[in-house]
């Protein structure tokens, strides 16, 4: 399958996944107003200078790996301060995620903290790079 747009991908999702994806997208847009959304690997990625985060519903294949829930991934998650060990590292070096199963699972205050820090990391790593 290959989606032509984020809207087409959203239309494909089962209702339970769509509810989580919509809440995550709303939070991203509310807290990062300048963010751009682009479909990559069939899922929405969000960026300013570079990729900040993505949302990967389990209904969208991730290679041959079977997934459950909806992953919010931070592309430079290894640079985030995560003293609570909230993010899932899964033997990855850079991308750290959090899996959600229903909208109520989302800790909005903690997620806002990660989003703000991820934006700051994006800005700091973009210094000196042409836009």
Short mmCIF file of N, CA and C in Angstrom, two decimals:
data_model
loop_
_atom_site.label_atom_id
_atom_site.label_comp_id
_atom_site.label_asym_id
_atom_site.label_seq_id
_atom_site.Cartn_x
_atom_site.Cartn_y
_atom_site.Cartn_z
N UNK A 1 0.84 -1.18 0.00
CA UNK A 1 0.00 0.00 0.00
C UNK A 1 0.88 1.24 0.00
N UNK A 2 0.42 2.26 -0.66
CA UNK A 2 1.14 3.52 -0.75
C UNK A 2 0.11 4.64 -0.72
N UNK A 3 0.12 5.43 0.36
CA UNK A 3 -0.82 6.54 0.49
C UNK A 3 -0.29 7.77 -0.24
N UNK A 4 -1.20 8.52 -0.82
CA UNK A 4 -0.82 9.75 -1.53
C UNK A 4 -0.83 10.97 -0.61
N UNK A 5 -1.50 10.86 0.54
CA UNK A 5 -1.61 12.00 1.44
C UNK A 5 -1.86 11.52 2.87
N UNK A 6 -1.65 12.43 3.81
CA UNK A 6 -1.94 12.11 5.22
C UNK A 6 -3.43 11.80 5.37
N UNK A 7 -4.27 12.55 4.68
CA UNK A 7 -5.72 12.34 4.77
C UNK A 7 -6.09 10.92 4.32
N UNK A 8 -5.46 10.47 3.26
CA UNK A 8 -5.73 9.11 2.77
C UNK A 8 -5.30 8.07 3.81
N UNK A 9 -4.17 8.31 4.46
CA UNK A 9 -3.71 7.41 5.50
C UNK A 9 -4.69 7.41 6.68
N UNK A 10 -5.16 8.59 7.06
CA UNK A 10 -6.10 8.69 8.17
C UNK A 10 -7.40 7.95 7.86
N UNK A 11 -7.87 8.06 6.63
CA UNK A 11 -9.09 7.37 6.22
C UNK A 11 -8.94 5.85 6.30
N UNK A 12 -7.72 5.35 6.17
CA UNK A 12 -7.44 3.92 6.20
C UNK A 12 -7.46 3.34 7.62
N UNK A 13 -7.21 4.17 8.61
CA UNK A 13 -7.04 3.68 9.98
C UNK A 13 -8.33 3.19 10.61
N UNK A 14 -8.24 2.13 11.42
CA UNK A 14 -9.42 1.73 12.20
C UNK A 14 -9.75 2.83 13.22
N UNK A 15 -10.99 2.89 13.60
CA UNK A 15 -11.49 3.97 14.46
C UNK A 15 -10.70 4.13 15.76
N UNK A 16 -10.33 3.02 16.40
CA UNK A 16 -9.62 3.12 17.68
C UNK A 16 -8.23 3.74 17.49
N UNK A 17 -7.55 3.42 16.38
CA UNK A 17 -6.24 4.01 16.12
C UNK A 17 -6.38 5.47 15.70
N UNK A 18 -7.39 5.76 14.93
CA UNK A 18 -7.62 7.12 14.46
C UNK A 18 -7.79 8.08 15.63
N UNK A 19 -8.49 7.67 16.67
CA UNK A 19 -8.71 8.54 17.83
C UNK A 19 -7.39 8.93 18.48
N UNK A 20 -6.47 8.00 18.60
CA UNK A 20 -5.17 8.29 19.21
C UNK A 20 -4.35 9.17 18.27
N UNK A 21 -4.32 8.83 16.99
CA UNK A 21 -3.55 9.60 16.01
C UNK A 21 -4.05 11.04 15.97
N UNK A 22 -5.35 11.24 15.96
CA UNK A 22 -5.89 12.60 15.92
C UNK A 22 -5.51 13.39 17.16
N UNK A 23 -5.55 12.75 18.33
CA UNK A 23 -5.17 13.46 19.56
C UNK A 23 -3.69 13.83 19.52
N UNK A 24 -2.84 12.92 19.07
CA UNK A 24 -1.42 13.22 18.98
C UNK A 24 -1.15 14.35 17.97
N UNK A 25 -1.79 14.29 16.82
CA UNK A 25 -1.61 15.34 15.82
C UNK A 25 -2.08 16.69 16.37
N UNK A 26 -3.22 16.70 17.06
CA UNK A 26 -3.73 17.94 17.65
C UNK A 26 -2.73 18.51 18.65
N UNK A 27 -2.13 17.64 19.46
CA UNK A 27 -1.15 18.11 20.45
C UNK A 27 0.10 18.66 19.76
N UNK A 28 0.54 17.99 18.73
CA UNK A 28 1.73 18.46 18.00
C UNK A 28 1.46 19.84 17.41
N UNK A 29 0.34 19.99 16.71
CA UNK A 29 0.02 21.28 16.09
C UNK A 29 -0.22 22.38 17.14
N UNK A 30 -0.83 22.04 18.27
CA UNK A 30 -1.10 23.03 19.31
C UNK A 30 0.19 23.52 19.98
N UNK A 31 1.18 22.65 20.07
CA UNK A 31 2.41 22.99 20.79
C UNK A 31 3.57 23.38 19.88
N UNK A 32 3.46 23.07 18.60
CA UNK A 32 4.49 23.45 17.63
C UNK A 32 3.78 24.06 16.42
N UNK A 33 3.29 25.29 16.55
CA UNK A 33 2.49 25.88 15.47
C UNK A 33 3.21 25.98 14.13
N UNK A 34 4.53 26.08 14.14
CA UNK A 34 5.29 26.23 12.89
C UNK A 34 5.66 24.90 12.25
N UNK A 35 5.21 23.81 12.82
CA UNK A 35 5.58 22.48 12.33
C UNK A 35 4.98 22.22 10.95
N UNK A 36 5.72 21.43 10.16
CA UNK A 36 5.24 20.97 8.86
C UNK A 36 5.04 19.46 8.96
N UNK A 37 3.98 18.99 8.34
CA UNK A 37 3.67 17.56 8.34
C UNK A 37 3.86 17.03 6.93
N UNK A 38 4.52 15.88 6.83
CA UNK A 38 4.75 15.27 5.53
C UNK A 38 4.68 13.75 5.67
N UNK A 39 4.05 13.13 4.71
CA UNK A 39 3.96 11.68 4.70
C UNK A 39 5.29 11.08 4.24
N UNK A 40 5.88 10.24 5.07
CA UNK A 40 7.10 9.50 4.74
C UNK A 40 6.92 8.09 5.27
N UNK A 41 7.36 7.12 4.51
CA UNK A 41 7.20 5.71 4.89
C UNK A 41 5.73 5.39 5.19
N UNK A 42 4.82 6.14 4.58
CA UNK A 42 3.38 5.94 4.72
C UNK A 42 2.80 6.47 6.03
N UNK A 43 3.57 7.22 6.81
CA UNK A 43 3.08 7.78 8.08
C UNK A 43 3.47 9.25 8.17
N UNK A 44 2.78 10.03 9.02
CA UNK A 44 3.10 11.44 9.14
C UNK A 44 4.36 11.70 9.97
N UNK A 45 5.26 12.49 9.37
CA UNK A 45 6.45 12.99 10.05
C UNK A 45 6.27 14.49 10.21
N UNK A 46 6.80 15.03 11.30
CA UNK A 46 6.66 16.44 11.61
C UNK A 46 8.04 17.07 11.71
N UNK A 47 8.22 18.23 11.08
CA UNK A 47 9.54 18.85 11.07
C UNK A 47 9.44 20.37 11.10
N UNK A 48 10.55 20.99 11.49
CA UNK A 48 10.76 22.42 11.32
C UNK A 48 12.01 22.55 10.45
N UNK A 49 13.18 22.34 11.05
CA UNK A 49 14.44 22.35 10.29
C UNK A 49 14.76 20.94 9.81
N UNK A 50 14.48 19.97 10.66
CA UNK A 50 14.67 18.56 10.33
C UNK A 50 13.53 17.79 10.99
N UNK A 51 13.53 16.49 10.82
CA UNK A 51 12.45 15.68 11.39
C UNK A 51 12.52 15.71 12.92
N UNK A 52 11.37 16.02 13.51
CA UNK A 52 11.27 16.08 14.97
C UNK A 52 10.63 14.81 15.51
N UNK A 53 9.49 14.43 14.93
CA UNK A 53 8.77 13.27 15.42
C UNK A 53 7.89 12.69 14.33
N UNK A 54 7.34 11.53 14.63
CA UNK A 54 6.42 10.87 13.70
C UNK A 54 5.37 10.13 14.50
N UNK A 55 4.28 9.77 13.82
CA UNK A 55 3.22 8.95 14.41
C UNK A 55 3.09 7.72 13.52
N UNK A 56 3.24 6.53 14.14
CA UNK A 56 3.20 5.29 13.36
C UNK A 56 2.12 4.37 13.94
N UNK A 57 0.92 4.36 13.33
CA UNK A 57 -0.14 3.45 13.78
C UNK A 57 0.22 2.00 13.42
N UNK A 58 -0.20 1.06 14.23
CA UNK A 58 0.13 -0.35 13.96
C UNK A 58 -0.57 -0.87 12.71
N UNK A 59 -1.62 -0.20 12.25
CA UNK A 59 -2.30 -0.62 11.02
C UNK A 59 -1.43 -0.39 9.78
N UNK A 60 -0.39 0.44 9.92
CA UNK A 60 0.53 0.72 8.82
C UNK A 60 1.76 -0.17 9.01
N UNK A 61 2.04 -1.05 8.07
CA UNK A 61 3.18 -1.97 8.24
C UNK A 61 4.50 -1.24 8.49
N UNK A 62 5.30 -1.81 9.37
CA UNK A 62 6.63 -1.32 9.71
C UNK A 62 7.59 -2.44 9.33
N UNK A 63 7.90 -2.53 8.06
CA UNK A 63 8.69 -3.66 7.57
C UNK A 63 7.90 -4.94 7.81
N UNK A 64 8.57 -5.96 8.29
CA UNK A 64 7.90 -7.24 8.57
C UNK A 64 7.64 -7.42 10.06
N UNK A 65 7.88 -6.35 10.82
CA UNK A 65 7.71 -6.40 12.27
C UNK A 65 6.25 -6.13 12.61
N UNK A 66 5.65 -7.01 13.40
CA UNK A 66 4.27 -6.79 13.84
C UNK A 66 4.27 -5.83 15.01
N UNK A 67 3.48 -4.78 14.91
CA UNK A 67 3.39 -3.76 15.95
C UNK A 67 2.00 -3.72 16.53
N UNK A 68 1.92 -3.19 17.74
CA UNK A 68 0.64 -2.98 18.40
C UNK A 68 0.62 -1.55 18.91
N UNK A 69 -0.54 -0.94 18.90
CA UNK A 69 -0.67 0.43 19.38
C UNK A 69 -0.19 1.44 18.36
N UNK A 70 -0.12 2.67 18.81
CA UNK A 70 0.32 3.78 17.97
C UNK A 70 1.59 4.34 18.57
N UNK A 71 2.65 4.39 17.79
CA UNK A 71 3.93 4.90 18.28
C UNK A 71 4.08 6.36 17.93
N UNK A 72 4.42 7.15 18.93
CA UNK A 72 4.89 8.50 18.71
C UNK A 72 6.40 8.41 18.86
N UNK A 73 7.12 8.65 17.77
CA UNK A 73 8.57 8.53 17.80
C UNK A 73 9.25 9.88 17.73
N UNK A 74 10.30 10.03 18.51
CA UNK A 74 11.12 11.24 18.47
C UNK A 74 12.40 10.91 17.72
N UNK A 75 12.60 11.59 16.62
CA UNK A 75 13.72 11.28 15.71
C UNK A 75 15.08 11.47 16.37
N UNK A 76 15.18 12.40 17.31
CA UNK A 76 16.42 12.60 18.07
C UNK A 76 16.16 12.32 19.54
N UNK A 77 15.43 11.24 19.77
CA UNK A 77 15.03 10.88 21.12
C UNK A 77 16.20 10.65 22.06
N UNK A 78 17.33 10.23 21.52
CA UNK A 78 18.51 9.98 22.35
C UNK A 78 19.03 11.26 23.00
N UNK A 79 18.62 12.42 22.51
CA UNK A 79 19.05 13.70 23.09
C UNK A 79 18.05 14.26 24.10
N UNK A 80 16.89 13.64 24.21
CA UNK A 80 15.87 14.11 25.16
C UNK A 80 16.22 13.70 26.59
N UNK A 81 15.86 14.55 27.54
CA UNK A 81 16.04 14.20 28.95
C UNK A 81 14.84 13.34 29.37
N UNK A 82 15.09 12.11 29.70
CA UNK A 82 14.02 11.16 30.03
C UNK A 82 14.35 10.46 31.34
N UNK A 83 14.42 11.24 32.40
CA UNK A 83 14.76 10.68 33.72
C UNK A 83 13.73 9.65 34.19
N UNK A 84 12.50 9.76 33.72
CA UNK A 84 11.44 8.83 34.14
C UNK A 84 11.47 7.53 33.33
N UNK A 85 12.34 7.47 32.31
CA UNK A 85 12.41 6.31 31.43
C UNK A 85 11.05 6.04 30.79
N UNK A 86 10.40 7.11 30.39
CA UNK A 86 9.06 7.07 29.80
C UNK A 86 9.10 6.56 28.36
N UNK A 87 10.16 6.92 27.64
CA UNK A 87 10.26 6.56 26.23
C UNK A 87 10.85 5.16 26.06
N UNK A 88 10.41 4.48 25.03
CA UNK A 88 10.87 3.13 24.73
C UNK A 88 12.10 3.23 23.81
N UNK A 89 13.19 2.63 24.25
CA UNK A 89 14.44 2.71 23.48
C UNK A 89 14.56 1.55 22.50
N UNK A 90 14.13 0.37 22.88
CA UNK A 90 14.11 -0.83 22.03
C UNK A 90 15.42 -1.07 21.28
N UNK A 91 16.54 -0.96 21.96
CA UNK A 91 17.86 -1.18 21.35
C UNK A 91 18.16 -0.24 20.19
N UNK A 92 17.50 0.89 20.13
CA UNK A 92 17.78 1.87 19.08
C UNK A 92 18.79 2.88 19.60
N UNK A 93 19.55 3.45 18.69
CA UNK A 93 20.57 4.42 19.08
C UNK A 93 20.04 5.84 19.14
N UNK A 94 19.08 6.19 18.29
CA UNK A 94 18.63 7.58 18.23
C UNK A 94 17.13 7.75 18.43
N UNK A 95 16.33 6.99 17.71
CA UNK A 95 14.87 7.18 17.72
C UNK A 95 14.28 6.48 18.94
N UNK A 96 13.62 7.27 19.78
CA UNK A 96 12.93 6.72 20.94
C UNK A 96 11.43 6.98 20.77
N UNK A 97 10.60 6.07 21.25
CA UNK A 97 9.16 6.14 21.01
C UNK A 97 8.37 5.99 22.31
N UNK A 98 7.10 6.24 22.19
CA UNK A 98 6.13 5.91 23.23
C UNK A 98 4.93 5.30 22.51
N UNK A 99 4.45 4.18 23.02
CA UNK A 99 3.31 3.50 22.41
C UNK A 99 2.05 3.82 23.20
N UNK A 100 1.00 4.19 22.47
CA UNK A 100 -0.30 4.50 23.06
C UNK A 100 -1.34 3.57 22.45
N UNK A 101 -2.33 3.20 23.27
CA UNK A 101 -3.38 2.30 22.81
C UNK A 101 -4.74 2.98 22.77
N UNK A 102 -4.90 4.01 23.57
CA UNK A 102 -6.15 4.78 23.58
C UNK A 102 -5.82 6.22 23.97
N UNK A 103 -6.67 7.16 23.60
CA UNK A 103 -6.36 8.57 23.88
C UNK A 103 -6.07 8.86 25.36
N UNK A 104 -6.71 8.14 26.24
CA UNK A 104 -6.52 8.37 27.68
C UNK A 104 -5.13 7.99 28.15
N UNK A 105 -4.40 7.20 27.36
CA UNK A 105 -3.03 6.80 27.73
C UNK A 105 -2.04 7.96 27.63
N UNK A 106 -2.40 9.00 26.91
CA UNK A 106 -1.48 10.10 26.63
C UNK A 106 -1.36 11.02 27.83
N UNK A 107 -0.17 11.10 28.39
CA UNK A 107 0.13 12.04 29.48
C UNK A 107 0.46 13.38 28.81
N UNK A 108 -0.54 14.25 28.73
CA UNK A 108 -0.41 15.48 27.94
C UNK A 108 0.71 16.39 28.44
N UNK A 109 0.82 16.54 29.76
CA UNK A 109 1.86 17.42 30.30
C UNK A 109 3.25 16.89 29.99
N UNK A 110 3.46 15.62 30.16
CA UNK A 110 4.76 15.03 29.88
C UNK A 110 5.06 15.08 28.38
N UNK A 111 4.07 14.80 27.57
CA UNK A 111 4.27 14.85 26.12
C UNK A 111 4.62 16.28 25.67
N UNK A 112 3.96 17.28 26.24
CA UNK A 112 4.29 18.67 25.91
C UNK A 112 5.75 18.96 26.22
N UNK A 113 6.22 18.47 27.35
CA UNK A 113 7.61 18.68 27.75
C UNK A 113 8.55 18.08 26.71
N UNK A 114 8.27 16.86 26.27
CA UNK A 114 9.10 16.23 25.24
C UNK A 114 9.03 16.98 23.92
N UNK A 115 7.84 17.44 23.54
CA UNK A 115 7.70 18.18 22.29
C UNK A 115 8.50 19.48 22.32
N UNK A 116 8.40 20.22 23.42
CA UNK A 116 9.14 21.48 23.53
C UNK A 116 10.64 21.23 23.49
N UNK A 117 11.10 20.21 24.17
CA UNK A 117 12.53 19.90 24.17
C UNK A 117 12.98 19.44 22.78
N UNK A 118 12.16 18.65 22.11
CA UNK A 118 12.51 18.18 20.76
C UNK A 118 12.62 19.36 19.79
N UNK A 119 11.76 20.36 19.94
CA UNK A 119 11.83 21.55 19.09
C UNK A 119 13.12 22.31 19.39
N UNK A 120 13.46 22.44 20.65
CA UNK A 120 14.70 23.14 21.02
C UNK A 120 15.92 22.41 20.46
N UNK A 121 15.93 21.10 20.52
CA UNK A 121 17.02 20.31 19.93
C UNK A 121 17.07 20.54 18.43
N UNK A 122 15.93 20.58 17.77
CA UNK A 122 15.87 20.83 16.33
C UNK A 122 16.48 22.21 16.02
N UNK A 123 16.15 23.20 16.81
CA UNK A 123 16.69 24.55 16.59
C UNK A 123 18.20 24.59 16.82
N UNK A 124 18.66 23.96 17.88
CA UNK A 124 20.09 23.96 18.21
C UNK A 124 20.90 23.23 17.16
N UNK A 125 20.39 22.11 16.67
CA UNK A 125 21.15 21.35 15.68
C UNK A 125 21.07 21.97 14.29
N UNK A 126 20.13 22.92 14.11
CA UNK A 126 19.99 23.59 12.81
C UNK A 126 20.86 24.83 12.70
N UNK A 127 21.46 25.29 13.79
CA UNK A 127 22.27 26.50 13.77
C UNK A 127 23.40 26.32 12.75
N UNK A 128 23.48 27.28 11.86
CA UNK A 128 24.54 27.25 10.85
C UNK A 128 24.19 26.46 9.61
N UNK A 129 23.04 25.77 9.61
CA UNK A 129 22.62 25.02 8.44
C UNK A 129 21.72 25.91 7.58
N UNK A 130 21.88 25.87 6.28
CA UNK A 130 20.97 26.64 5.42
C UNK A 130 19.57 26.05 5.46
N UNK A 131 18.58 26.90 5.33
CA UNK A 131 17.20 26.42 5.33
C UNK A 131 16.78 26.03 3.95
#
